[in-house]
Amino acid sequence: MAETSRDPLSLTVFFPCYNEEANVERTTLAALEACRRVATDFEVIIVNDGSKDRTEEVAERLAAEHPEVRAVHNRPNRGYGGALQRGFGEARKEWVFYTDGDGQFDFEEIDKLLKLRSEYDIVSGYRMDRKDPLLRKLNAFCWCTLVNVLFRMRVRDIDCAFKLYPRRLFDEIEMKSEGALIDTEVLARASRLGYTIGQVGVHHYPRIAGEQSGANLRVILRAFKELFHLYGQIRRTGRRSPESAG
Ligand SMILES: Nc1nc2c(ncn2[C@@H]2O[C@H](COP(=O)(O)OP(=O)(O)O)[C@@H](O)[C@H]2O)c(=O)[nH]1
Ligand SMILES: [Mg+2]
């Protein structure tokens, strides 16, 4: 292969998939293309969260076709948090990037996050033009404000599925959320340890295939229940100063 002048970058990319048979191939190919462009050493992990459709079969085929791709399966389905926990736990490279498996984000925008990794410990995207109904956006705004106040953070779009973490963070924290609270949990625990968070705007696209389930009432109630527990736990742990992070 030709020599490039790229900085060395060791990168795990993963994405959760729940009933994404119509999206998983497109998402995997987009991930591979972006990784080949930005990273010198990488792996792509498909986290199939106990899908009831053909996601597992397609994921296994993709893993067999591409040596850099691995498929892991939660059986049975654990939920969004359980899927993200699995991805963070499986990651073997220095940096861990995740997004959703449904194609609502553009992998090519990973550069925006990578650029900020020398300035911040963590880099999170925020959706500049979120493609969701107004009520969902309003709920998200209230949720984001609430968790920022509770955990003393200033994250613009807490649930934006476009984030870059140093892998070492996952040796330091224990995650408990199996549901949608996971994004809040990881950022709250990390900022408690003094990790700094950079933020950058990214685009958001409508889902073109498969079904959305992120706004189900069951998902929301579970998030509140897990929030209640997390708040109690985090209040009991000490705060580490930013200088000693990592
Ligand atoms: N809702 C949901 N999504 C899951 C689950 N496990 C993994 N996912 C994945 O999480 C991502 C976000 O789900 P989605 O329903 O699109 O939520 P939204 O984009 O916030 O509306 C998708 O890639 C799903 O395939 C699960 O148990 N429930
Ligand atoms: Mg989605």
mmCIF file of N, CA and C and ligand atoms in Angstrom, residues 16-20 49 77-80 83 100-102 104 127 130 132 136 204 207 211-215 219, ligand 1:
data_model
loop_
_atom_site.group_PDB
_atom_site.id
_atom_site.type_symbol
_atom_site.label_atom_id
_atom_site.label_comp_id
_atom_site.label_asym_id
_atom_site.label_seq_id
_atom_site.Cartn_x
_atom_site.Cartn_y
_atom_site.Cartn_z
ATOM 1 N N PRO A 16 -24.781 0.396 17.034
ATOM 2 C CA PRO A 16 -25.806 -0.542 17.456
ATOM 3 C C PRO A 16 -26.848 -0.728 16.361
ATOM 4 N N CYS A 17 -27.328 -1.940 16.231
ATOM 5 C CA CYS A 17 -28.359 -2.227 15.234
ATOM 6 C C CYS A 17 -29.465 -3.060 15.852
ATOM 7 N N TYR A 18 -30.645 -2.544 15.816
ATOM 8 C CA TYR A 18 -31.806 -3.311 16.266
ATOM 9 C C TYR A 18 -32.816 -3.332 15.124
ATOM 10 N N ASN A 19 -32.977 -4.485 14.521
ATOM 11 C CA ASN A 19 -33.852 -4.640 13.357
ATOM 12 C C ASN A 19 -33.472 -3.661 12.232
ATOM 13 N N GLU A 20 -32.189 -3.683 11.866
ATOM 14 C CA GLU A 20 -31.682 -2.777 10.833
ATOM 15 C C GLU A 20 -31.264 -3.553 9.585
ATOM 16 N N ASP A 49 -28.266 -5.946 18.381
ATOM 17 C CA ASP A 49 -28.912 -6.025 19.686
ATOM 18 C C ASP A 49 -30.138 -6.947 19.640
ATOM 19 N N ASN A 77 -32.252 -9.135 23.128
ATOM 20 C CA ASN A 77 -32.126 -7.683 23.027
ATOM 21 C C ASN A 77 -31.969 -7.058 24.420
ATOM 22 N N ARG A 78 -30.974 -6.148 24.557
ATOM 23 C CA ARG A 78 -30.764 -5.498 25.860
ATOM 24 C C ARG A 78 -31.263 -4.066 25.874
ATOM 25 N N GLY A 79 -31.366 -3.438 24.732
ATOM 26 C CA GLY A 79 -31.729 -2.018 24.681
ATOM 27 C C GLY A 79 -30.537 -1.188 24.235
ATOM 28 N N TYR A 80 -30.785 0.082 23.987
ATOM 29 C CA TYR A 80 -29.756 0.956 23.419
ATOM 30 C C TYR A 80 -28.499 1.012 24.300
ATOM 31 N N ALA A 83 -26.548 -2.133 24.184
ATOM 32 C CA ALA A 83 -25.825 -2.241 22.907
ATOM 33 C C ALA A 83 -24.562 -1.363 22.930
ATOM 34 N N ASP A 100 -25.179 5.715 15.137
ATOM 35 C CA ASP A 100 -26.284 4.765 15.033
ATOM 36 C C ASP A 100 -26.152 3.919 13.772
ATOM 37 N N GLY A 101 -26.812 2.752 13.789
ATOM 38 C CA GLY A 101 -26.720 1.854 12.650
ATOM 39 C C GLY A 101 -27.747 2.142 11.570
ATOM 40 N N ASP A 102 -28.532 3.184 11.768
ATOM 41 C CA ASP A 102 -29.657 3.424 10.853
ATOM 42 C C ASP A 102 -29.369 4.443 9.756
ATOM 43 N N GLN A 104 -28.589 7.702 10.009
ATOM 44 C CA GLN A 104 -29.059 9.084 10.172
ATOM 45 C C GLN A 104 -27.914 10.101 10.326
ATOM 46 N N ARG A 127 -26.517 17.820 16.841
ATOM 47 C CA ARG A 127 -27.250 17.873 15.581
ATOM 48 C C ARG A 127 -27.646 19.306 15.263
ATOM 49 N N ARG A 130 -31.702 18.814 13.419
ATOM 50 C CA ARG A 130 -32.243 17.510 13.793
ATOM 51 C C ARG A 130 -33.521 17.178 13.021
ATOM 52 N N ASP A 132 -36.302 15.391 13.289
ATOM 53 C CA ASP A 132 -37.284 14.711 14.118
ATOM 54 C C ASP A 132 -38.491 15.614 14.272
ATOM 55 N N ARG A 136 -40.733 15.778 19.610
ATOM 56 C CA ARG A 136 -39.544 15.010 19.996
ATOM 57 C C ARG A 136 -38.380 15.952 20.307
ATOM 58 N N HIS A 204 -27.815 15.801 10.387
ATOM 59 C CA HIS A 204 -28.687 14.684 10.765
ATOM 60 C C HIS A 204 -29.646 14.460 9.614
ATOM 61 N N ARG A 207 -34.444 9.027 8.626
ATOM 62 C CA ARG A 207 -34.308 7.585 8.449
ATOM 63 C C ARG A 207 -34.905 7.228 7.093
ATOM 64 N N GLU A 211 -37.548 1.023 11.237
ATOM 65 C CA GLU A 211 -38.434 1.789 12.116
ATOM 66 C C GLU A 211 -37.710 2.404 13.284
ATOM 67 N N GLN A 212 -38.116 3.620 13.637
ATOM 68 C CA GLN A 212 -37.548 4.318 14.787
ATOM 69 C C GLN A 212 -38.255 3.823 16.053
ATOM 70 N N SER A 213 -37.492 3.622 17.120
ATOM 71 C CA SER A 213 -38.163 3.269 18.385
ATOM 72 C C SER A 213 -37.607 4.064 19.552
ATOM 73 N N GLY A 214 -36.725 5.036 19.244
ATOM 74 C CA GLY A 214 -36.060 5.823 20.293
ATOM 75 C C GLY A 214 -36.986 6.712 21.099
ATOM 76 N N ALA A 215 -38.219 6.961 20.619
ATOM 77 C CA ALA A 215 -39.115 7.867 21.349
ATOM 78 C C ALA A 215 -40.306 7.131 21.966
ATOM 79 N N VAL A 219 -39.289 3.447 26.400
ATOM 80 C CA VAL A 219 -37.884 3.884 26.371
ATOM 81 C C VAL A 219 -37.710 5.100 27.296
HETATM 82 N N1 LIG B 1 -34.700 1.872 20.035
HETATM 83 C C1 LIG B 1 -33.792 0.926 20.119
HETATM 84 N N2 LIG B 1 -32.740 1.057 19.320
HETATM 85 C C2 LIG B 1 -31.817 0.169 19.443
HETATM 86 C C3 LIG B 1 -31.917 -0.890 20.361
HETATM 87 N N3 LIG B 1 -30.813 -1.537 20.284
HETATM 88 C C4 LIG B 1 -30.081 -0.943 19.348
HETATM 89 N N4 LIG B 1 -30.692 0.102 18.790
HETATM 90 C C5 LIG B 1 -30.177 1.007 17.711
HETATM 91 O O1 LIG B 1 -30.085 2.331 18.188
HETATM 92 C C6 LIG B 1 -30.159 3.280 17.130
HETATM 93 C C7 LIG B 1 -31.139 4.393 17.424
HETATM 94 O O2 LIG B 1 -32.462 3.919 17.373
HETATM 95 P P1 LIG B 1 -33.653 4.752 16.730
HETATM 96 O O3 LIG B 1 -34.883 3.959 16.958
HETATM 97 O O4 LIG B 1 -33.318 5.146 15.323
HETATM 98 O O5 LIG B 1 -33.685 6.049 17.655
HETATM 99 P P2 LIG B 1 -33.663 7.576 17.245
HETATM 100 O O6 LIG B 1 -32.737 7.783 16.095
HETATM 101 O O7 LIG B 1 -33.225 8.251 18.503
HETATM 102 O O8 LIG B 1 -35.059 7.888 16.892
HETATM 103 C C8 LIG B 1 -30.479 2.490 15.892
HETATM 104 O O9 LIG B 1 -29.291 2.280 15.192
HETATM 105 C C9 LIG B 1 -31.032 1.177 16.455
HETATM 106 O O10 LIG B 1 -30.855 0.126 15.545
HETATM 107 C C10 LIG B 1 -33.091 -1.069 21.140
HETATM 108 O O11 LIG B 1 -33.258 -1.984 21.921
HETATM 109 N N5 LIG B 1 -33.997 -0.113 20.985
#
